Short mmCIF file of N, CA, C and O in Angstrom, two decimals:
data_model
loop_
_atom_site.label_atom_id
_atom_site.label_comp_id
_atom_site.label_asym_id
_atom_site.label_seq_id
_atom_site.Cartn_x
_atom_site.Cartn_y
_atom_site.Cartn_z
N ILE Q 1 -0.35 1.38 1.11
CA ILE Q 1 -0.90 0.10 1.51
C ILE Q 1 -0.87 0.04 3.03
O ILE Q 1 0.11 0.32 3.63
N HIS Q 2 -1.96 -0.40 3.60
CA HIS Q 2 -2.00 -0.69 5.02
C HIS Q 2 -1.83 -2.20 5.22
O HIS Q 2 -1.04 -2.62 6.06
N GLY Q 3 -2.56 -2.97 4.50
CA GLY Q 3 -2.44 -4.40 4.65
C GLY Q 3 -3.42 -5.16 3.70
O GLY Q 3 -4.28 -4.58 3.09
N VAL Q 4 -3.19 -6.47 3.64
CA VAL Q 4 -4.07 -7.35 2.95
C VAL Q 4 -4.68 -8.28 4.01
O VAL Q 4 -3.95 -9.01 4.67
N TRP Q 5 -5.95 -8.16 4.17
CA TRP Q 5 -6.63 -8.89 5.29
C TRP Q 5 -7.60 -9.87 4.73
O TRP Q 5 -8.66 -9.59 4.25
N PRO Q 6 -7.24 -11.18 4.91
CA PRO Q 6 -8.14 -12.20 4.48
C PRO Q 6 -9.36 -12.27 5.36
O PRO Q 6 -9.32 -11.90 6.53
N ASP Q 7 -10.52 -12.64 4.78
CA ASP Q 7 -11.73 -12.83 5.60
C ASP Q 7 -12.41 -14.06 5.13
O ASP Q 7 -12.19 -14.61 4.10
N LYS Q 8 -13.32 -14.49 5.97
CA LYS Q 8 -14.13 -15.71 5.67
C LYS Q 8 -15.59 -15.32 5.91
O LYS Q 8 -15.98 -15.07 7.10
N GLU Q 9 -16.35 -15.16 4.81
CA GLU Q 9 -17.72 -14.87 4.93
C GLU Q 9 -17.97 -13.61 5.76
O GLU Q 9 -18.83 -13.51 6.65
N GLY Q 10 -17.14 -12.55 5.46
CA GLY Q 10 -17.31 -11.27 6.15
C GLY Q 10 -16.66 -11.15 7.51
O GLY Q 10 -16.74 -10.12 8.15
N THR Q 11 -16.00 -12.19 8.00
CA THR Q 11 -15.31 -12.16 9.28
C THR Q 11 -13.86 -11.97 9.06
O THR Q 11 -13.21 -12.77 8.41
N LEU Q 12 -13.28 -10.85 9.58
CA LEU Q 12 -11.87 -10.58 9.44
C LEU Q 12 -11.11 -11.62 10.22
O LEU Q 12 -11.30 -11.84 11.38
N LEU Q 13 -10.10 -12.21 9.51
CA LEU Q 13 -9.29 -13.23 10.14
C LEU Q 13 -7.92 -12.59 10.56
O LEU Q 13 -7.34 -11.82 9.78
N GLN Q 14 -7.43 -12.97 11.74
CA GLN Q 14 -6.19 -12.46 12.17
C GLN Q 14 -5.53 -13.34 13.19
O GLN Q 14 -6.24 -14.09 13.88
N ASN Q 15 -4.20 -13.32 13.25
CA ASN Q 15 -3.44 -14.06 14.23
C ASN Q 15 -3.78 -15.55 14.20
O ASN Q 15 -4.00 -16.15 15.23
N CYS Q 16 -3.78 -16.17 13.05
CA CYS Q 16 -4.06 -17.49 12.86
C CYS Q 16 -2.89 -18.37 13.18
O CYS Q 16 -1.71 -17.96 13.07
N LYS Q 17 -3.13 -19.60 13.62
CA LYS Q 17 -2.06 -20.54 13.99
C LYS Q 17 -1.94 -21.61 12.92
O LYS Q 17 -2.93 -21.95 12.29
N PRO Q 18 -0.76 -22.15 12.67
CA PRO Q 18 0.46 -21.76 13.37
C PRO Q 18 1.03 -20.46 12.78
O PRO Q 18 0.77 -20.17 11.56
N LEU Q 19 1.74 -19.68 13.56
CA LEU Q 19 2.32 -18.48 13.07
C LEU Q 19 3.42 -18.87 12.07
O LEU Q 19 4.25 -19.73 12.35
N PRO Q 20 3.39 -18.20 10.87
CA PRO Q 20 4.46 -18.46 9.91
C PRO Q 20 5.78 -17.89 10.29
O PRO Q 20 5.82 -17.00 11.15
N THR Q 21 6.81 -18.38 9.71
CA THR Q 21 8.14 -17.76 9.88
C THR Q 21 8.27 -16.68 8.87
O THR Q 21 8.06 -16.87 7.69
N TYR Q 22 8.65 -15.51 9.32
CA TYR Q 22 8.87 -14.37 8.44
C TYR Q 22 10.34 -14.37 8.03
O TYR Q 22 11.21 -14.49 8.73
N ILE Q 23 10.51 -14.27 6.66
CA ILE Q 23 11.85 -14.24 6.15
C ILE Q 23 12.10 -12.77 5.60
O ILE Q 23 11.34 -12.33 4.77
N HIS Q 24 13.09 -12.11 6.10
CA HIS Q 24 13.35 -10.75 5.70
C HIS Q 24 13.67 -10.67 4.22
O HIS Q 24 14.35 -11.46 3.65
N PHE Q 25 13.08 -9.61 3.58
CA PHE Q 25 13.19 -9.41 2.15
C PHE Q 25 14.51 -8.75 1.81
O PHE Q 25 15.10 -8.04 2.63
N ALA Q 26 14.95 -9.02 0.62
CA ALA Q 26 16.13 -8.37 0.03
C ALA Q 26 15.88 -8.12 -1.43
O ALA Q 26 14.86 -8.57 -1.99
N ASP Q 27 16.80 -7.48 -2.08
CA ASP Q 27 16.78 -7.25 -3.51
C ASP Q 27 15.51 -6.57 -4.00
O ASP Q 27 15.03 -5.63 -3.41
N LYS Q 28 14.96 -7.05 -5.12
CA LYS Q 28 13.87 -6.35 -5.75
C LYS Q 28 12.59 -6.24 -4.90
O LYS Q 28 11.96 -5.21 -4.84
N MET Q 29 12.20 -7.32 -4.28
CA MET Q 29 10.98 -7.27 -3.41
C MET Q 29 11.17 -6.26 -2.28
O MET Q 29 10.25 -5.53 -2.00
N LEU Q 30 12.33 -6.21 -1.65
CA LEU Q 30 12.59 -5.17 -0.66
C LEU Q 30 12.39 -3.75 -1.22
O LEU Q 30 11.71 -2.99 -0.64
N ASN Q 31 12.94 -3.55 -2.42
CA ASN Q 31 12.82 -2.21 -2.96
C ASN Q 31 11.36 -1.93 -3.38
O ASN Q 31 10.85 -0.79 -3.20
N ASP Q 32 10.62 -2.91 -3.89
CA ASP Q 32 9.24 -2.71 -4.26
C ASP Q 32 8.40 -2.39 -3.10
O ASP Q 32 7.54 -1.50 -3.12
N LEU Q 33 8.58 -3.16 -2.02
CA LEU Q 33 7.81 -2.92 -0.79
C LEU Q 33 8.19 -1.61 -0.19
O LEU Q 33 7.29 -0.84 0.24
N ASP Q 34 9.49 -1.27 -0.17
CA ASP Q 34 9.93 0.00 0.40
C ASP Q 34 9.34 1.19 -0.34
O ASP Q 34 9.05 2.21 0.26
N LYS Q 35 9.12 1.07 -1.61
CA LYS Q 35 8.52 2.14 -2.41
C LYS Q 35 7.00 2.25 -2.25
O LYS Q 35 6.46 3.30 -2.26
N ASN Q 36 6.35 1.09 -2.15
CA ASN Q 36 4.86 1.06 -2.21
C ASN Q 36 4.13 0.76 -0.87
O ASN Q 36 2.99 1.00 -0.79
N TRP Q 37 4.87 0.23 0.09
CA TRP Q 37 4.24 -0.12 1.39
C TRP Q 37 5.15 0.49 2.43
O TRP Q 37 5.87 -0.18 3.12
N ILE Q 38 5.15 1.81 2.53
CA ILE Q 38 6.10 2.58 3.27
C ILE Q 38 5.87 2.39 4.73
O ILE Q 38 4.79 2.44 5.26
N GLN Q 39 6.98 2.21 5.51
CA GLN Q 39 6.98 2.06 6.93
C GLN Q 39 7.30 3.38 7.58
O GLN Q 39 8.36 3.59 8.11
N LEU Q 40 6.31 4.28 7.55
CA LEU Q 40 6.53 5.66 7.97
C LEU Q 40 6.87 5.82 9.45
O LEU Q 40 7.43 6.83 9.83
N LYS Q 41 6.49 4.88 10.30
CA LYS Q 41 6.71 5.08 11.76
C LYS Q 41 8.19 4.86 12.17
O LYS Q 41 8.55 5.08 13.27
N TYR Q 42 8.98 4.38 11.22
CA TYR Q 42 10.32 3.99 11.55
C TYR Q 42 11.42 4.68 10.71
O TYR Q 42 11.13 4.99 9.60
N PRO Q 43 12.57 4.93 11.28
CA PRO Q 43 13.64 5.44 10.45
C PRO Q 43 13.94 4.54 9.27
O PRO Q 43 13.86 3.25 9.42
N GLU Q 44 14.23 5.10 8.16
CA GLU Q 44 14.32 4.31 6.87
C GLU Q 44 15.33 3.13 7.05
O GLU Q 44 15.01 2.03 6.64
N ARG Q 45 16.47 3.38 7.55
CA ARG Q 45 17.49 2.34 7.67
C ARG Q 45 17.00 1.18 8.53
O ARG Q 45 17.16 0.02 8.20
N PHE Q 46 16.44 1.52 9.68
CA PHE Q 46 15.90 0.49 10.56
C PHE Q 46 14.76 -0.24 9.93
O PHE Q 46 14.67 -1.48 9.99
N ALA Q 47 13.89 0.43 9.24
CA ALA Q 47 12.74 -0.16 8.59
C ALA Q 47 13.16 -1.18 7.51
O ALA Q 47 12.58 -2.27 7.43
N ARG Q 48 14.11 -0.77 6.74
CA ARG Q 48 14.61 -1.68 5.68
C ARG Q 48 15.28 -2.95 6.23
O ARG Q 48 15.11 -3.99 5.69
N LYS Q 49 15.97 -2.75 7.35
CA LYS Q 49 16.71 -3.86 7.95
C LYS Q 49 15.81 -4.83 8.73
O LYS Q 49 15.77 -6.02 8.53
N GLU Q 50 15.00 -4.22 9.60
CA GLU Q 50 14.13 -5.02 10.50
C GLU Q 50 12.77 -5.36 9.97
O GLU Q 50 12.12 -6.27 10.41
N GLN Q 51 12.28 -4.52 9.07
CA GLN Q 51 11.01 -4.67 8.39
C GLN Q 51 9.85 -4.88 9.37
O GLN Q 51 8.97 -5.82 9.21
N PRO Q 52 9.71 -4.02 10.37
CA PRO Q 52 8.72 -4.25 11.45
C PRO Q 52 7.29 -4.25 10.99
O PRO Q 52 6.42 -5.01 11.49
N LEU Q 53 6.90 -3.28 10.07
CA LEU Q 53 5.51 -3.26 9.62
C LEU Q 53 5.14 -4.46 8.82
O LEU Q 53 4.11 -5.07 8.99
N TRP Q 54 6.02 -4.87 7.88
CA TRP Q 54 5.70 -6.00 7.04
C TRP Q 54 5.64 -7.32 7.87
O TRP Q 54 4.80 -8.13 7.66
N LEU Q 55 6.55 -7.38 8.81
CA LEU Q 55 6.55 -8.56 9.74
C LEU Q 55 5.25 -8.66 10.48
O LEU Q 55 4.59 -9.64 10.55
N TYR Q 56 4.85 -7.50 11.03
CA TYR Q 56 3.60 -7.41 11.84
C TYR Q 56 2.41 -7.78 10.97
O TYR Q 56 1.58 -8.60 11.39
N GLN Q 57 2.27 -7.18 9.80
CA GLN Q 57 1.17 -7.44 8.93
C GLN Q 57 1.10 -8.91 8.49
O GLN Q 57 0.09 -9.54 8.45
N TYR Q 58 2.27 -9.44 8.21
CA TYR Q 58 2.31 -10.90 7.76
C TYR Q 58 1.94 -11.85 8.87
O TYR Q 58 1.17 -12.77 8.65
N LEU Q 59 2.42 -11.57 10.10
CA LEU Q 59 2.12 -12.51 11.20
C LEU Q 59 0.62 -12.37 11.54
O LEU Q 59 -0.06 -13.32 11.88
N LYS Q 60 0.11 -11.08 11.55
CA LYS Q 60 -1.27 -10.87 11.94
C LYS Q 60 -2.31 -11.33 10.88
O LYS Q 60 -3.24 -12.03 11.20
N HIS Q 61 -2.04 -11.00 9.65
CA HIS Q 61 -3.02 -11.33 8.59
C HIS Q 61 -2.54 -12.40 7.61
O HIS Q 61 -3.35 -13.20 7.18
N GLY Q 62 -1.33 -12.37 7.18
CA GLY Q 62 -0.77 -13.35 6.30
C GLY Q 62 -0.82 -14.74 6.89
O GLY Q 62 -0.95 -15.73 6.16
N SER Q 63 -0.78 -14.80 8.19
CA SER Q 63 -0.90 -16.13 8.86
C SER Q 63 -2.18 -16.87 8.57
O SER Q 63 -2.30 -18.08 8.60
N CYS Q 64 -3.25 -16.07 8.20
CA CYS Q 64 -4.54 -16.68 7.95
C CYS Q 64 -4.77 -17.13 6.52
O CYS Q 64 -5.84 -17.65 6.18
N CYS Q 65 -3.77 -16.92 5.70
CA CYS Q 65 -3.90 -17.36 4.31
C CYS Q 65 -2.68 -18.13 3.86
O CYS Q 65 -2.46 -18.33 2.66
N GLN Q 66 -1.88 -18.56 4.78
CA GLN Q 66 -0.60 -19.20 4.50
C GLN Q 66 -0.75 -20.53 3.77
O GLN Q 66 0.19 -20.98 3.06
N LYS Q 67 -1.90 -21.16 3.87
CA LYS Q 67 -2.09 -22.41 3.09
C LYS Q 67 -2.27 -22.13 1.63
O LYS Q 67 -2.06 -23.00 0.78
N VAL Q 68 -2.66 -20.94 1.28
CA VAL Q 68 -2.89 -20.55 -0.11
C VAL Q 68 -1.78 -19.69 -0.64
O VAL Q 68 -1.38 -19.86 -1.77
N TYR Q 69 -1.24 -18.76 0.25
CA TYR Q 69 -0.20 -17.82 -0.20
C TYR Q 69 1.01 -17.93 0.74
O TYR Q 69 0.87 -17.71 1.89
N ASP Q 70 2.17 -18.21 0.15
CA ASP Q 70 3.37 -18.13 0.95
C ASP Q 70 3.71 -16.63 1.15
O ASP Q 70 3.02 -15.81 0.60
N GLN Q 71 4.79 -16.29 1.85
CA GLN Q 71 5.11 -15.00 2.14
C GLN Q 71 5.30 -14.13 0.87
O GLN Q 71 4.74 -13.02 0.76
N ASN Q 72 6.07 -14.58 -0.04
CA ASN Q 72 6.32 -13.83 -1.30
C ASN Q 72 5.03 -13.63 -2.06
O ASN Q 72 4.78 -12.52 -2.59
N THR Q 73 4.21 -14.59 -2.17
CA THR Q 73 2.92 -14.46 -2.92
C THR Q 73 2.01 -13.52 -2.20
O THR Q 73 1.32 -12.72 -2.82
N TYR Q 74 1.94 -13.55 -0.88
CA TYR Q 74 1.12 -12.62 -0.07
C TYR Q 74 1.51 -11.18 -0.40
O TYR Q 74 0.65 -10.35 -0.68
N PHE Q 75 2.76 -10.87 -0.34
CA PHE Q 75 3.18 -9.53 -0.54
C PHE Q 75 3.12 -9.13 -2.00
O PHE Q 75 2.79 -8.00 -2.32
N SER Q 76 3.34 -10.05 -2.90
CA SER Q 76 3.18 -9.79 -4.32
C SER Q 76 1.74 -9.43 -4.62
O SER Q 76 1.46 -8.57 -5.47
N LEU Q 77 0.83 -10.18 -3.97
CA LEU Q 77 -0.61 -9.86 -4.17
C LEU Q 77 -0.93 -8.43 -3.70
O LEU Q 77 -1.64 -7.76 -4.36
N ALA Q 78 -0.42 -8.06 -2.56
CA ALA Q 78 -0.64 -6.72 -2.13
C ALA Q 78 -0.17 -5.64 -3.11
O ALA Q 78 -0.90 -4.66 -3.36
N LEU Q 79 0.99 -5.86 -3.68
CA LEU Q 79 1.52 -4.95 -4.65
C LEU Q 79 0.67 -4.90 -5.92
O LEU Q 79 0.42 -3.83 -6.50
N ARG Q 80 0.23 -6.07 -6.37
CA ARG Q 80 -0.60 -6.14 -7.58
C ARG Q 80 -1.94 -5.45 -7.33
O ARG Q 80 -2.48 -4.75 -8.20
N LEU Q 81 -2.52 -5.64 -6.17
CA LEU Q 81 -3.80 -5.02 -5.85
C LEU Q 81 -3.66 -3.51 -5.78
O LEU Q 81 -4.54 -2.74 -6.22
N LYS Q 82 -2.59 -3.03 -5.20
CA LYS Q 82 -2.31 -1.55 -5.16
C LYS Q 82 -2.29 -1.00 -6.60
O LYS Q 82 -2.91 -0.02 -6.87
N ASP Q 83 -1.61 -1.70 -7.48
CA ASP Q 83 -1.54 -1.22 -8.89
C ASP Q 83 -2.89 -1.36 -9.59
O ASP Q 83 -3.25 -0.50 -10.33
N ARG Q 84 -3.61 -2.45 -9.31
CA ARG Q 84 -4.85 -2.62 -9.97
C ARG Q 84 -5.88 -1.59 -9.57
O ARG Q 84 -6.68 -1.10 -10.43
N PHE Q 85 -5.92 -1.22 -8.34
CA PHE Q 85 -6.98 -0.27 -7.84
C PHE Q 85 -6.45 1.18 -7.78
O PHE Q 85 -7.26 2.06 -7.73
N ASP Q 86 -5.18 1.36 -7.75
CA ASP Q 86 -4.52 2.66 -7.76
C ASP Q 86 -5.40 3.78 -7.29
O ASP Q 86 -5.88 4.66 -8.07
N LEU Q 87 -5.70 3.78 -6.02
CA LEU Q 87 -6.65 4.73 -5.43
C LEU Q 87 -6.20 6.21 -5.54
O LEU Q 87 -7.02 7.11 -5.74
N LEU Q 88 -4.92 6.48 -5.40
CA LEU Q 88 -4.47 7.82 -5.55
C LEU Q 88 -4.74 8.40 -6.97
O LEU Q 88 -5.28 9.49 -7.12
N ARG Q 89 -4.46 7.60 -7.95
CA ARG Q 89 -4.77 8.03 -9.32
C ARG Q 89 -6.23 8.16 -9.57
O ARG Q 89 -6.72 9.10 -10.20
N THR Q 90 -7.01 7.23 -9.03
CA THR Q 90 -8.47 7.29 -9.17
C THR Q 90 -9.05 8.54 -8.55
O THR Q 90 -9.85 9.24 -9.17
N LEU Q 91 -8.60 8.89 -7.35
CA LEU Q 91 -9.10 10.14 -6.75
C LEU Q 91 -8.62 11.34 -7.54
O LEU Q 91 -9.49 12.28 -7.76
N GLN Q 92 -7.46 11.38 -8.08
CA GLN Q 92 -6.98 12.49 -8.91
C GLN Q 92 -7.84 12.62 -10.17
O GLN Q 92 -8.14 13.69 -10.60
N LEU Q 93 -8.13 11.45 -10.82
CA LEU Q 93 -9.00 11.45 -11.98
C LEU Q 93 -10.37 12.07 -11.71
O LEU Q 93 -10.97 12.63 -12.61
N HIS Q 94 -10.80 11.95 -10.47
CA HIS Q 94 -12.10 12.51 -10.08
C HIS Q 94 -11.93 13.89 -9.45
O HIS Q 94 -12.82 14.37 -8.75
N ARG Q 95 -10.80 14.46 -9.62
CA ARG Q 95 -10.44 15.82 -9.14
C ARG Q 95 -10.49 15.90 -7.64
O ARG Q 95 -10.88 16.98 -7.10
N ILE Q 96 -10.21 14.78 -6.97
CA ILE Q 96 -10.09 14.84 -5.50
C ILE Q 96 -8.61 14.81 -5.20
O ILE Q 96 -7.88 13.84 -5.41
N VAL Q 97 -8.14 15.96 -4.59
CA VAL Q 97 -6.73 16.12 -4.28
C VAL Q 97 -6.57 16.58 -2.82
O VAL Q 97 -7.43 17.22 -2.30
N PRO Q 98 -5.41 16.31 -2.25
CA PRO Q 98 -5.11 16.78 -0.87
C PRO Q 98 -5.28 18.27 -0.75
O PRO Q 98 -4.97 19.02 -1.67
N GLY Q 99 -5.70 18.71 0.41
CA GLY Q 99 -5.81 20.09 0.73
C GLY Q 99 -7.12 20.77 0.42
O GLY Q 99 -7.34 21.93 0.68
N SER Q 100 -8.08 20.01 -0.17
CA SER Q 100 -9.40 20.54 -0.46
C SER Q 100 -10.45 19.71 0.23
O SER Q 100 -10.13 18.63 0.75
N SER Q 101 -11.68 20.17 0.25
CA SER Q 101 -12.74 19.46 0.92
C SER Q 101 -13.67 18.77 -0.08
O SER Q 101 -13.98 19.37 -1.14
N TYR Q 102 -14.13 17.55 0.31
CA TYR Q 102 -15.01 16.77 -0.54
C TYR Q 102 -16.00 16.09 0.37
O TYR Q 102 -15.79 15.82 1.51
N THR Q 103 -17.13 15.73 -0.26
CA THR Q 103 -18.13 15.00 0.52
C THR Q 103 -17.77 13.50 0.58
O THR Q 103 -16.99 13.05 -0.22
N PHE Q 104 -18.29 12.88 1.56
CA PHE Q 104 -18.13 11.42 1.69
C PHE Q 104 -18.56 10.72 0.40
O PHE Q 104 -17.89 9.89 -0.10
N LYS Q 105 -19.70 11.19 -0.12
CA LYS Q 105 -20.25 10.56 -1.37
C LYS Q 105 -19.34 10.75 -2.51
O LYS Q 105 -19.12 9.82 -3.38
N GLU Q 106 -18.64 11.87 -2.67
CA GLU Q 106 -17.74 12.11 -3.79
C GLU Q 106 -16.57 11.14 -3.70
O GLU Q 106 -16.20 10.54 -4.72
N ILE Q 107 -16.03 10.89 -2.54
CA ILE Q 107 -14.92 10.00 -2.39
C ILE Q 107 -15.43 8.53 -2.58
O ILE Q 107 -14.74 7.73 -3.32
N PHE Q 108 -16.52 8.23 -1.95
CA PHE Q 108 -17.11 6.87 -2.06
C PHE Q 108 -17.37 6.52 -3.49
O PHE Q 108 -16.99 5.47 -3.99
N ASP Q 109 -18.00 7.40 -4.24
CA ASP Q 109 -18.31 7.13 -5.67
C ASP Q 109 -17.09 7.03 -6.51
O ASP Q 109 -17.02 6.18 -7.45
N ALA Q 110 -16.10 7.83 -6.29
CA ALA Q 110 -14.87 7.79 -7.05
C ALA Q 110 -14.21 6.43 -6.86
O ALA Q 110 -13.75 5.78 -7.87
N VAL Q 111 -14.10 5.98 -5.62
CA VAL Q 111 -13.42 4.66 -5.37
C VAL Q 111 -14.23 3.51 -5.98
O VAL Q 111 -13.67 2.59 -6.47
N LYS Q 112 -15.52 3.63 -5.88
CA LYS Q 112 -16.40 2.60 -6.38
C LYS Q 112 -16.20 2.36 -7.90
O LYS Q 112 -16.45 1.28 -8.40
N THR Q 113 -15.77 3.42 -8.61
CA THR Q 113 -15.53 3.23 -10.06
C THR Q 113 -14.48 2.21 -10.34
O THR Q 113 -14.48 1.55 -11.38
N VAL Q 114 -13.49 2.03 -9.44
CA VAL Q 114 -12.48 1.01 -9.68
C VAL Q 114 -12.75 -0.26 -8.86
O VAL Q 114 -12.29 -1.36 -9.27
N SER Q 115 -13.32 -0.13 -7.73
CA SER Q 115 -13.51 -1.32 -6.90
C SER Q 115 -14.73 -2.13 -7.31
O SER Q 115 -14.77 -3.32 -7.02
N GLN Q 116 -15.68 -1.50 -8.02
CA GLN Q 116 -16.87 -2.16 -8.41
C GLN Q 116 -17.76 -2.69 -7.32
O GLN Q 116 -18.64 -3.49 -7.54
N THR Q 117 -17.44 -2.24 -6.10
CA THR Q 117 -18.25 -2.64 -4.88
C THR Q 117 -18.08 -1.43 -3.94
O THR Q 117 -17.28 -0.56 -4.10
N ASP Q 118 -18.98 -1.44 -2.91
CA ASP Q 118 -18.95 -0.37 -2.01
C ASP Q 118 -17.62 -0.37 -1.17
O ASP Q 118 -17.38 -1.34 -0.49
N PRO Q 119 -16.88 0.72 -1.26
CA PRO Q 119 -15.67 0.78 -0.46
C PRO Q 119 -15.97 1.10 0.96
O PRO Q 119 -17.05 1.60 1.35
N ASP Q 120 -15.03 0.81 1.88
CA ASP Q 120 -15.13 1.15 3.28
C ASP Q 120 -14.30 2.39 3.50
O ASP Q 120 -13.09 2.36 3.70
N VAL Q 121 -15.01 3.57 3.45
CA VAL Q 121 -14.31 4.87 3.58
C VAL Q 121 -14.40 5.35 5.04
O VAL Q 121 -15.48 5.35 5.59
N LYS Q 122 -13.27 5.60 5.65
CA LYS Q 122 -13.27 6.04 7.07
C LYS Q 122 -12.63 7.42 7.16
O LYS Q 122 -11.59 7.64 6.58
N CYS Q 123 -13.23 8.27 7.98
CA CYS Q 123 -12.69 9.55 8.21
C CYS Q 123 -12.17 9.61 9.68
O CYS Q 123 -12.57 8.83 10.53
N THR Q 124 -11.20 10.56 9.92
CA THR Q 124 -10.66 10.71 11.27
C THR Q 124 -11.75 11.30 12.16
O THR Q 124 -12.34 12.31 11.84
N LYS Q 125 -11.89 10.69 13.33
CA LYS Q 125 -12.87 11.14 14.29
C LYS Q 125 -12.50 12.54 14.81
O LYS Q 125 -11.34 12.78 15.18
N GLY Q 126 -13.46 13.42 14.87
CA GLY Q 126 -13.21 14.73 15.36
C GLY Q 126 -12.56 15.73 14.38
O GLY Q 126 -12.57 16.93 14.52
N ALA Q 127 -11.98 15.18 13.29
CA ALA Q 127 -11.39 16.02 12.28
C ALA Q 127 -11.91 15.51 10.93
O ALA Q 127 -12.03 14.28 10.71
N GLN Q 128 -12.29 16.37 10.09
CA GLN Q 128 -12.90 15.97 8.87
C GLN Q 128 -11.79 15.67 7.84
O GLN Q 128 -11.51 16.44 6.96
N GLU Q 129 -11.14 14.53 8.04
CA GLU Q 129 -10.07 14.09 7.17
C GLU Q 129 -10.23 12.65 6.75
O GLU Q 129 -10.67 11.82 7.60
N LEU Q 130 -9.91 12.37 5.56
CA LEU Q 130 -9.86 10.95 5.11
C LEU Q 130 -8.82 10.17 5.83
O LEU Q 130 -7.66 10.67 5.88
N HIS Q 131 -9.15 9.09 6.40
CA HIS Q 131 -8.24 8.27 7.16
C HIS Q 131 -7.88 6.93 6.43
O HIS Q 131 -6.67 6.59 6.42
N GLU Q 132 -8.85 6.32 5.91
CA GLU Q 132 -8.57 4.96 5.33
C GLU Q 132 -9.62 4.60 4.31
O GLU Q 132 -10.80 5.01 4.39
N ILE Q 133 -9.25 3.91 3.30
CA ILE Q 133 -10.16 3.39 2.24
C ILE Q 133 -9.91 1.89 2.23
O ILE Q 133 -8.84 1.43 1.88
N GLY Q 134 -10.96 1.15 2.53
CA GLY Q 134 -10.84 -0.31 2.44
C GLY Q 134 -11.65 -0.85 1.23
O GLY Q 134 -12.76 -0.36 0.94
N ILE Q 135 -11.01 -1.71 0.50
CA ILE Q 135 -11.65 -2.34 -0.63
C ILE Q 135 -11.49 -3.86 -0.58
O ILE Q 135 -10.60 -4.38 0.02
#
């Protein structure tokens, strides 16, 4: 998971006011996020305690839907969407696995089978590697 980004008629919303207060997670939600929304840039202990990635994402994007989703609901939605669309499993079912080469169309079509809409597939500039899939 990279993030859940609310939009309004195709316009990405971010850094909305007022900024919400972030409450550090504990217990089951902490474990669920730690397993599914990994904070790879940070040492594990620091990441679990300070939660910098989740804090950043919530203030930047969660702030724009706080009237509809409180913090727990926002992150629960992210986890449900990950399970619903399960992109890693979808790619595997279409025989798309790390370490091999595939066309943009092969990846696009595989993701579209679960998203039911055109995904936003991005590759790394200068290197022919899959970078991000937006749905």
